């Protein structure tokens, strides 16, 4: 049976402000980007989130399905809406992001009626992927429910992957984020960690926070620099894989999300950690050569997955 992957998180409506003040509509979210690239790489993946019963939620669902992302685990909350953000670009081309997301449907994935059903369904996946941004959505009780769900996945032989995407504004204070990330890393079988996120969160102890899990789980540590390197630690393996230089970097949105998708797709296809990192670089390197999070299908690189 094909390996089934679940990506958990939030997709928001995206409005990009144009110079005349009009707004161009799209949608976006870190774990959705990963799900979408996994689907493009031939992995059976479901996006697990909650949406409302409004027209924009319908539109998102249709768009995800058209990309081959499974929508069977999307909870629909009557009367609720997706979160929304506006991207404003100033005269020098610098972008700023402005959010309306406190009451987004996705925040209630692990609370209220239907949560138990979502938890039960998640327990049946082979690989469950969530990010630090996903964690910031749920509050203490929701995070506890997610943690319980991850233990159920592992009890059935499935694996849990965690990507340390840290956005300070998603958290009431840094201490809560530090504790939640610590718990998530301790529970994960595969950690994607960016040294930048770790440093923001834990200062100079950042790398140590993730490397203490070496031996217990697989760690993909993404370093800085241009081009950056990743260090992969899996079992006794400890290899550093530099990213090939990219000629023209247009937009780094979804670099990490697409890297994670290609890495996981390669590992699921039986590739070694170093080969998987090379696949991650290949896809991410292509994604940053295009505007936006999602590149045209025709631009997808051929990865050695088969
Ligand atoms: P994020 O901040 O989204 O997590 P990262 O900065 O960790 O993204 O980059 C993810 C991946 O994107 C890298 O591992 C690499 O494959 C690719 N990448 C990012 N920046 C560059 C660059 N300057 N040159 C080549 N590849 C890059």
mmCIF file of C-alpha atoms and ligand atoms in Angstrom:
data_model
loop_
_atom_site.group_PDB
_atom_site.id
_atom_site.type_symbol
_atom_site.label_atom_id
_atom_site.label_comp_id
_atom_site.label_asym_id
_atom_site.label_seq_id
_atom_site.Cartn_x
_atom_site.Cartn_y
_atom_site.Cartn_z
ATOM 1 C CA UNK A 1 0.000 0.000 0.000
ATOM 2 C CA UNK A 2 1.258 3.501 -0.809
ATOM 3 C CA UNK A 3 2.720 5.490 2.044
ATOM 4 C CA UNK A 4 0.222 8.096 3.212
ATOM 5 C CA UNK A 5 1.431 11.452 4.438
ATOM 6 C CA UNK A 6 -0.559 14.063 6.372
ATOM 7 C CA UNK A 7 0.556 17.709 6.478
ATOM 8 C CA UNK A 8 -1.025 19.671 9.322
ATOM 9 C CA UNK A 9 -1.409 23.440 9.447
ATOM 10 C CA UNK A 10 -3.098 26.514 8.088
ATOM 11 C CA UNK A 11 -3.551 27.995 4.656
ATOM 12 C CA UNK A 12 -4.614 31.641 4.591
ATOM 13 C CA UNK A 13 -6.038 33.923 1.996
ATOM 14 C CA UNK A 14 -3.267 36.123 0.616
ATOM 15 C CA UNK A 15 -3.921 39.623 -0.691
ATOM 16 C CA UNK A 16 -1.007 41.341 -2.452
ATOM 17 C CA UNK A 17 -1.364 45.092 -2.577
ATOM 18 C CA UNK A 18 -0.507 46.641 -5.928
ATOM 19 C CA UNK A 19 0.871 50.180 -6.331
ATOM 20 C CA UNK A 20 -2.630 51.529 -7.107
ATOM 21 C CA UNK A 21 -3.965 50.031 -3.850
ATOM 22 C CA UNK A 22 -5.926 47.233 -5.488
ATOM 23 C CA UNK A 23 -5.489 43.752 -4.078
ATOM 24 C CA UNK A 24 -4.549 40.581 -5.907
ATOM 25 C CA UNK A 25 -5.982 37.435 -4.330
ATOM 26 C CA UNK A 26 -4.154 34.161 -3.716
ATOM 27 C CA UNK A 27 -3.618 31.800 -0.813
ATOM 28 C CA UNK A 28 -0.638 30.462 1.071
ATOM 29 C CA UNK A 29 0.720 28.571 4.052
ATOM 30 C CA UNK A 30 3.989 26.811 4.886
ATOM 31 C CA UNK A 31 2.684 23.269 5.404
ATOM 32 C CA UNK A 32 0.346 23.606 2.428
ATOM 33 C CA UNK A 33 3.358 24.423 0.239
ATOM 34 C CA UNK A 34 5.030 21.253 1.481
ATOM 35 C CA UNK A 35 1.875 19.196 0.823
ATOM 36 C CA UNK A 36 1.553 20.606 -2.663
ATOM 37 C CA UNK A 37 5.164 19.824 -3.590
ATOM 38 C CA UNK A 38 4.857 16.329 -2.069
ATOM 39 C CA UNK A 39 1.811 15.735 -4.283
ATOM 40 C CA UNK A 40 3.708 16.963 -7.334
ATOM 41 C CA UNK A 41 6.481 14.510 -6.492
ATOM 42 C CA UNK A 42 4.000 11.643 -6.547
ATOM 43 C CA UNK A 43 3.478 11.188 -2.789
ATOM 44 C CA UNK A 44 -0.050 10.401 -1.519
ATOM 45 C CA UNK A 45 -0.619 13.373 0.787
ATOM 46 C CA UNK A 46 -3.592 14.884 2.591
ATOM 47 C CA UNK A 47 -3.726 18.410 3.932
ATOM 48 C CA UNK A 48 -5.203 18.418 7.422
ATOM 49 C CA UNK A 49 -6.723 21.693 8.533
ATOM 50 C CA UNK A 50 -10.058 23.385 9.200
ATOM 51 C CA UNK A 51 -11.832 25.818 6.891
ATOM 52 C CA UNK A 52 -15.165 27.616 6.925
ATOM 53 C CA UNK A 53 -18.189 27.213 4.669
ATOM 54 C CA UNK A 54 -17.512 30.446 2.755
ATOM 55 C CA UNK A 55 -16.746 30.767 -0.957
ATOM 56 C CA UNK A 56 -13.004 31.302 -0.387
ATOM 57 C CA UNK A 57 -12.726 28.098 1.629
ATOM 58 C CA UNK A 58 -14.442 26.326 -1.277
ATOM 59 C CA UNK A 59 -11.993 27.877 -3.699
ATOM 60 C CA UNK A 60 -8.986 26.754 -1.648
ATOM 61 C CA UNK A 61 -10.293 23.203 -1.453
ATOM 62 C CA UNK A 62 -10.804 23.070 -5.205
ATOM 63 C CA UNK A 63 -7.312 24.466 -5.854
ATOM 64 C CA UNK A 64 -5.650 21.941 -3.520
ATOM 65 C CA UNK A 65 -7.576 19.071 -5.077
ATOM 66 C CA UNK A 66 -6.533 20.252 -8.547
ATOM 67 C CA UNK A 67 -2.908 19.975 -7.358
ATOM 68 C CA UNK A 68 -3.493 16.388 -6.245
ATOM 69 C CA UNK A 69 -3.512 17.203 -2.517
ATOM 70 C CA UNK A 70 -6.081 15.074 -0.648
ATOM 71 C CA UNK A 71 -8.778 17.122 1.098
ATOM 72 C CA UNK A 72 -10.650 14.309 2.862
ATOM 73 C CA UNK A 73 -9.380 15.427 6.284
ATOM 74 C CA UNK A 74 -10.282 19.115 5.969
ATOM 75 C CA UNK A 75 -12.839 19.941 8.679
ATOM 76 C CA UNK A 76 -15.462 22.502 7.683
ATOM 77 C CA UNK A 77 -16.610 24.772 10.511
ATOM 78 C CA UNK A 78 -19.948 26.450 9.754
ATOM 79 C CA UNK A 79 -19.877 30.231 9.988
ATOM 80 C CA UNK A 80 -16.076 30.403 10.218
ATOM 81 C CA UNK A 81 -13.553 31.793 7.742
ATOM 82 C CA UNK A 82 -9.925 31.199 6.774
ATOM 83 C CA UNK A 83 -7.278 33.597 8.103
ATOM 84 C CA UNK A 84 -6.080 36.390 5.844
ATOM 85 C CA UNK A 85 -2.924 38.410 5.259
ATOM 86 C CA UNK A 86 -2.002 41.364 3.115
ATOM 87 C CA UNK A 87 1.444 41.776 1.594
ATOM 88 C CA UNK A 88 2.400 45.415 1.244
ATOM 89 C CA UNK A 89 5.428 46.345 -0.848
ATOM 90 C CA UNK A 90 7.072 49.700 -0.135
ATOM 91 C CA UNK A 91 8.822 51.962 -2.643
ATOM 92 C CA UNK A 92 12.140 50.122 -2.272
ATOM 93 C CA UNK A 93 10.565 46.706 -2.953
ATOM 94 C CA UNK A 94 10.646 45.637 0.717
ATOM 95 C CA UNK A 95 7.643 43.488 1.626
ATOM 96 C CA UNK A 96 5.737 43.555 4.915
ATOM 97 C CA UNK A 97 3.069 41.072 6.027
ATOM 98 C CA UNK A 98 -0.102 42.052 7.921
ATOM 99 C CA UNK A 99 -2.339 39.349 9.430
ATOM 100 C CA UNK A 100 -5.966 38.778 10.402
ATOM 101 C CA UNK A 101 -5.842 35.260 11.704
ATOM 102 C CA UNK A 102 -6.905 35.131 15.365
ATOM 103 C CA UNK A 103 -10.336 33.730 14.564
ATOM 104 C CA UNK A 104 -9.285 31.545 11.627
ATOM 105 C CA UNK A 105 -11.062 28.193 11.403
ATOM 106 C CA UNK A 106 -7.709 26.356 11.261
ATOM 107 C CA UNK A 107 -7.008 27.267 14.897
ATOM 108 C CA UNK A 108 -9.815 24.964 16.043
ATOM 109 C CA UNK A 109 -8.603 21.805 14.335
ATOM 110 C CA UNK A 110 -7.915 20.170 17.697
ATOM 111 C CA UNK A 111 -10.830 21.602 19.664
ATOM 112 C CA UNK A 112 -14.621 21.380 19.564
ATOM 113 C CA UNK A 113 -16.836 18.786 17.959
ATOM 114 C CA UNK A 114 -15.030 16.796 15.310
ATOM 115 C CA UNK A 115 -11.571 17.096 16.885
ATOM 116 C CA UNK A 116 -11.624 13.494 18.106
ATOM 117 C CA UNK A 117 -12.461 12.347 14.601
ATOM 118 C CA UNK A 118 -9.502 14.280 13.166
ATOM 119 C CA UNK A 119 -7.199 12.805 15.810
ATOM 120 C CA UNK A 120 -8.433 9.287 15.067
ATOM 121 C CA UNK A 121 -7.945 9.716 11.326
ATOM 122 C CA UNK A 122 -4.452 11.184 11.745
ATOM 123 C CA UNK A 123 -3.343 8.161 13.754
ATOM 124 C CA UNK A 124 -3.668 6.040 10.600
ATOM 125 C CA UNK A 125 -1.065 7.922 8.517
ATOM 126 C CA UNK A 126 2.446 6.637 7.855
ATOM 127 C CA UNK A 127 4.052 10.062 8.169
ATOM 128 C CA UNK A 128 2.643 13.164 9.835
ATOM 129 C CA UNK A 129 4.336 16.512 9.162
ATOM 130 C CA UNK A 130 3.792 19.738 11.119
ATOM 131 C CA UNK A 131 5.775 22.949 11.549
ATOM 132 C CA UNK A 132 6.443 25.454 14.305
ATOM 133 C CA UNK A 133 3.820 27.647 12.653
ATOM 134 C CA UNK A 134 1.297 24.789 12.967
ATOM 135 C CA UNK A 135 2.112 24.565 16.692
ATOM 136 C CA UNK A 136 1.485 28.286 17.159
ATOM 137 C CA UNK A 137 -2.106 27.891 15.970
ATOM 138 C CA UNK A 138 -3.519 25.597 18.608
ATOM 139 C CA UNK A 139 -2.832 26.876 22.147
ATOM 140 C CA UNK A 140 -1.783 24.604 25.033
ATOM 141 C CA UNK A 141 -4.780 22.252 24.889
ATOM 142 C CA UNK A 142 -4.630 21.895 21.111
ATOM 143 C CA UNK A 143 -0.881 21.239 21.217
ATOM 144 C CA UNK A 144 -1.449 18.560 23.861
ATOM 145 C CA UNK A 145 -4.053 16.947 21.584
ATOM 146 C CA UNK A 146 -1.600 17.087 18.671
ATOM 147 C CA UNK A 147 1.129 15.524 20.821
ATOM 148 C CA UNK A 148 -1.246 12.737 21.863
ATOM 149 C CA UNK A 149 -2.096 12.191 18.199
ATOM 150 C CA UNK A 150 1.593 11.943 17.288
ATOM 151 C CA UNK A 151 2.111 9.290 19.953
ATOM 152 C CA UNK A 152 -0.817 7.350 18.457
ATOM 153 C CA UNK A 153 0.783 7.610 14.987
ATOM 154 C CA UNK A 154 4.056 6.241 16.347
ATOM 155 C CA UNK A 155 2.304 3.467 18.304
ATOM 156 C CA UNK A 156 0.931 2.242 14.979
ATOM 157 C CA UNK A 157 4.388 2.294 13.385
ATOM 158 C CA UNK A 158 4.058 5.678 11.679
ATOM 159 C CA UNK A 159 6.531 8.560 11.892
ATOM 160 C CA UNK A 160 6.336 12.200 12.847
ATOM 161 C CA UNK A 161 8.255 15.010 11.119
ATOM 162 C CA UNK A 162 8.659 18.510 12.570
ATOM 163 C CA UNK A 163 9.959 21.595 10.794
ATOM 164 C CA UNK A 164 11.140 24.412 13.060
ATOM 165 C CA UNK A 165 9.457 27.269 11.231
ATOM 166 C CA UNK A 166 9.463 30.004 13.878
ATOM 167 C CA UNK A 167 7.444 33.194 13.468
ATOM 168 C CA UNK A 168 7.649 35.223 16.713
ATOM 169 C CA UNK A 169 4.340 37.020 16.130
ATOM 170 C CA UNK A 170 2.468 33.714 16.310
ATOM 171 C CA UNK A 171 3.397 33.297 19.970
ATOM 172 C CA UNK A 172 2.272 35.214 23.091
ATOM 173 C CA UNK A 173 5.872 35.066 24.380
ATOM 174 C CA UNK A 174 9.155 33.396 23.544
ATOM 175 C CA UNK A 175 9.109 31.055 26.559
ATOM 176 C CA UNK A 176 5.932 29.356 25.284
ATOM 177 C CA UNK A 177 7.488 28.860 21.861
ATOM 178 C CA UNK A 178 10.732 27.522 23.366
ATOM 179 C CA UNK A 179 8.820 24.939 25.415
ATOM 180 C CA UNK A 180 6.529 23.919 22.549
ATOM 181 C CA UNK A 181 9.468 23.494 20.134
ATOM 182 C CA UNK A 182 11.400 21.501 22.742
ATOM 183 C CA UNK A 183 8.449 19.125 23.190
ATOM 184 C CA UNK A 184 7.915 18.812 19.434
ATOM 185 C CA UNK A 185 11.596 18.067 18.746
ATOM 186 C CA UNK A 186 11.666 15.482 21.551
ATOM 187 C CA UNK A 187 8.632 13.734 20.032
ATOM 188 C CA UNK A 188 9.713 13.816 16.364
ATOM 189 C CA UNK A 189 11.335 11.072 14.296
ATOM 190 C CA UNK A 190 12.560 13.558 11.683
ATOM 191 C CA UNK A 191 13.465 17.175 12.436
ATOM 192 C CA UNK A 192 14.038 19.886 9.850
ATOM 193 C CA UNK A 193 15.763 22.664 11.761
ATOM 194 C CA UNK A 194 17.007 25.968 10.460
ATOM 195 C CA UNK A 195 19.952 27.340 12.396
ATOM 196 C CA UNK A 196 18.393 30.800 12.053
ATOM 197 C CA UNK A 197 15.125 29.679 13.727
ATOM 198 C CA UNK A 198 17.073 27.904 16.448
ATOM 199 C CA UNK A 199 19.203 30.958 17.152
ATOM 200 C CA UNK A 200 16.174 33.273 17.342
ATOM 201 C CA UNK A 201 14.568 30.865 19.768
ATOM 202 C CA UNK A 202 17.417 29.637 21.931
ATOM 203 C CA UNK A 203 20.320 31.990 21.206
ATOM 204 C CA UNK A 204 23.773 30.385 21.038
ATOM 205 C CA UNK A 205 22.375 27.108 22.485
ATOM 206 C CA UNK A 206 20.174 26.669 19.406
ATOM 207 C CA UNK A 207 22.023 23.913 17.606
ATOM 208 C CA UNK A 208 22.558 22.024 20.843
ATOM 209 C CA UNK A 209 18.782 21.984 21.385
ATOM 210 C CA UNK A 210 18.343 19.934 18.239
ATOM 211 C CA UNK A 211 21.625 17.984 18.235
ATOM 212 C CA UNK A 212 20.766 16.433 21.615
ATOM 213 C CA UNK A 213 18.321 14.278 19.636
ATOM 214 C CA UNK A 214 21.115 12.887 17.442
ATOM 215 C CA UNK A 215 20.953 9.099 17.433
ATOM 216 C CA UNK A 216 17.311 9.019 18.498
ATOM 217 C CA UNK A 217 15.961 10.601 15.322
ATOM 218 C CA UNK A 218 16.930 11.909 11.897
ATOM 219 C CA UNK A 219 18.017 15.557 11.862
ATOM 220 C CA UNK A 220 18.301 17.880 8.893
ATOM 221 C CA UNK A 221 20.078 21.003 10.083
ATOM 222 C CA UNK A 222 19.873 23.830 7.573
ATOM 223 C CA UNK A 223 22.698 26.308 7.955
ATOM 224 C CA UNK A 224 23.029 29.884 6.769
ATOM 225 C CA UNK A 225 25.346 31.235 4.107
ATOM 226 C CA UNK A 226 24.852 31.651 0.410
ATOM 227 C CA UNK A 227 24.643 29.062 -0.965
ATOM 228 C CA UNK A 228 23.734 27.335 2.305
ATOM 229 C CA UNK A 229 24.662 23.816 3.416
ATOM 230 C CA UNK A 230 22.613 21.273 5.271
ATOM 231 C CA UNK A 231 24.018 18.810 7.778
ATOM 232 C CA UNK A 232 22.145 15.532 7.935
ATOM 233 C CA UNK A 233 22.477 13.249 10.945
ATOM 234 C CA UNK A 234 20.823 9.857 10.661
ATOM 235 C CA UNK A 235 21.959 6.872 12.692
ATOM 236 C CA UNK A 236 25.750 6.842 12.419
ATOM 237 C CA UNK A 237 25.693 9.035 9.319
ATOM 238 C CA UNK A 238 26.717 12.689 9.670
ATOM 239 C CA UNK A 239 27.108 14.374 6.292
ATOM 240 C CA UNK A 240 27.126 17.966 5.103
ATOM 241 C CA UNK A 241 25.562 18.613 1.722
ATOM 242 C CA UNK A 242 26.147 22.075 0.216
ATOM 243 C CA UNK A 243 23.454 23.598 -2.002
ATOM 244 C CA UNK A 244 24.556 24.196 -5.580
ATOM 245 C CA UNK A 245 24.721 27.922 -6.379
ATOM 246 C CA UNK A 246 21.560 29.392 -7.910
ATOM 247 C CA UNK A 247 22.154 31.877 -10.749
ATOM 248 C CA UNK A 248 19.369 34.322 -10.027
ATOM 249 C CA UNK A 249 17.455 34.263 -6.770
ATOM 250 C CA UNK A 250 14.075 35.842 -7.460
ATOM 251 C CA UNK A 251 12.049 35.060 -4.316
ATOM 252 C CA UNK A 252 13.000 32.770 -1.416
ATOM 253 C CA UNK A 253 9.374 32.152 -0.364
ATOM 254 C CA UNK A 254 8.791 28.424 0.267
ATOM 255 C CA UNK A 255 12.509 27.517 0.019
ATOM 256 C CA UNK A 256 12.389 25.527 3.245
ATOM 257 C CA UNK A 257 8.888 24.143 2.571
ATOM 258 C CA UNK A 258 9.856 22.768 -0.829
ATOM 259 C CA UNK A 259 13.188 21.472 0.518
ATOM 260 C CA UNK A 260 11.289 19.456 3.157
ATOM 261 C CA UNK A 261 8.892 18.056 0.541
ATOM 262 C CA UNK A 262 11.672 16.838 -1.755
ATOM 263 C CA UNK A 263 13.689 15.468 1.178
ATOM 264 C CA UNK A 264 10.727 13.464 2.494
ATOM 265 C CA UNK A 265 9.702 12.262 -0.981
ATOM 266 C CA UNK A 266 13.254 11.015 -1.566
ATOM 267 C CA UNK A 267 13.479 9.273 1.812
ATOM 268 C CA UNK A 268 10.072 7.636 1.238
ATOM 269 C CA UNK A 269 11.407 6.429 -2.134
ATOM 270 C CA UNK A 270 14.338 4.748 -0.354
ATOM 271 C CA UNK A 271 17.048 7.340 -1.050
ATOM 272 C CA UNK A 272 19.832 7.919 1.495
ATOM 273 C CA UNK A 273 19.792 11.036 3.694
ATOM 274 C CA UNK A 274 22.558 12.645 1.589
ATOM 275 C CA UNK A 275 20.704 11.878 -1.663
ATOM 276 C CA UNK A 276 17.503 13.232 -0.124
ATOM 277 C CA UNK A 277 19.290 16.461 0.862
ATOM 278 C CA UNK A 278 20.515 16.827 -2.733
ATOM 279 C CA UNK A 279 16.910 16.414 -3.931
ATOM 280 C CA UNK A 280 15.826 19.048 -1.400
ATOM 281 C CA UNK A 281 18.435 21.495 -2.718
ATOM 282 C CA UNK A 282 17.438 20.778 -6.304
ATOM 283 C CA UNK A 283 13.759 21.581 -5.750
ATOM 284 C CA UNK A 284 14.351 24.508 -3.369
ATOM 285 C CA UNK A 285 16.982 25.929 -5.737
ATOM 286 C CA UNK A 286 14.394 25.886 -8.519
ATOM 287 C CA UNK A 287 11.641 27.371 -6.332
ATOM 288 C CA UNK A 288 13.776 30.382 -5.348
ATOM 289 C CA UNK A 289 14.417 31.088 -9.019
ATOM 290 C CA UNK A 290 10.704 31.885 -9.461
ATOM 291 C CA UNK A 291 8.305 34.406 -7.990
ATOM 292 C CA UNK A 292 5.879 33.131 -5.342
ATOM 293 C CA UNK A 293 5.693 29.936 -3.313
ATOM 294 C CA UNK A 294 4.379 27.688 -6.046
ATOM 295 C CA UNK A 295 6.303 27.421 -9.313
ATOM 296 C CA UNK A 296 4.663 26.462 -12.612
ATOM 297 C CA UNK A 297 4.318 22.706 -13.037
ATOM 298 C CA UNK A 298 6.441 22.930 -16.157
ATOM 299 C CA UNK A 299 9.338 24.250 -14.059
ATOM 300 C CA UNK A 300 9.394 21.263 -11.674
ATOM 301 C CA UNK A 301 12.839 19.622 -11.771
ATOM 302 C CA UNK A 302 13.164 15.911 -12.454
ATOM 303 C CA UNK A 303 14.264 14.386 -9.174
ATOM 304 C CA UNK A 304 15.811 10.901 -9.020
ATOM 305 C CA UNK A 305 13.025 9.381 -6.914
ATOM 306 C CA UNK A 306 12.066 6.251 -8.816
HETATM 307 P P1 LIG B 1 13.782 28.745 4.884
HETATM 308 O O1 LIG B 1 14.324 29.995 5.490
HETATM 309 O O2 LIG B 1 12.548 28.914 4.025
HETATM 310 O O3 LIG B 1 13.711 27.575 5.835
HETATM 311 P P2 LIG B 1 16.403 28.105 3.954
HETATM 312 O O4 LIG B 1 17.109 29.398 3.960
HETATM 313 O O5 LIG B 1 16.670 27.121 5.047
HETATM 314 O O6 LIG B 1 14.840 28.319 3.786
HETATM 315 O O7 LIG B 1 16.717 27.404 2.555
HETATM 316 C C1 LIG B 1 16.110 26.196 2.218
HETATM 317 C C2 LIG B 1 16.804 25.639 1.019
HETATM 318 O O8 LIG B 1 16.673 26.553 -0.085
HETATM 319 C C3 LIG B 1 18.304 25.468 1.175
HETATM 320 O O9 LIG B 1 18.617 24.258 1.826
HETATM 321 C C4 LIG B 1 18.747 25.464 -0.281
HETATM 322 O O10 LIG B 1 18.440 24.226 -0.873
HETATM 323 C C5 LIG B 1 17.832 26.513 -0.890
HETATM 324 N N1 LIG B 1 18.487 27.842 -0.833
HETATM 325 C C6 LIG B 1 18.172 28.876 -0.029
HETATM 326 N N2 LIG B 1 18.992 29.940 -0.251
HETATM 327 C C7 LIG B 1 19.843 29.568 -1.236
HETATM 328 C C8 LIG B 1 20.938 30.197 -1.925
HETATM 329 N N3 LIG B 1 21.319 31.435 -1.627
HETATM 330 N N4 LIG B 1 21.578 29.497 -2.887
HETATM 331 C C9 LIG B 1 21.213 28.244 -3.201
HETATM 332 N N5 LIG B 1 20.197 27.586 -2.577
HETATM 333 C C10 LIG B 1 19.529 28.228 -1.616
#
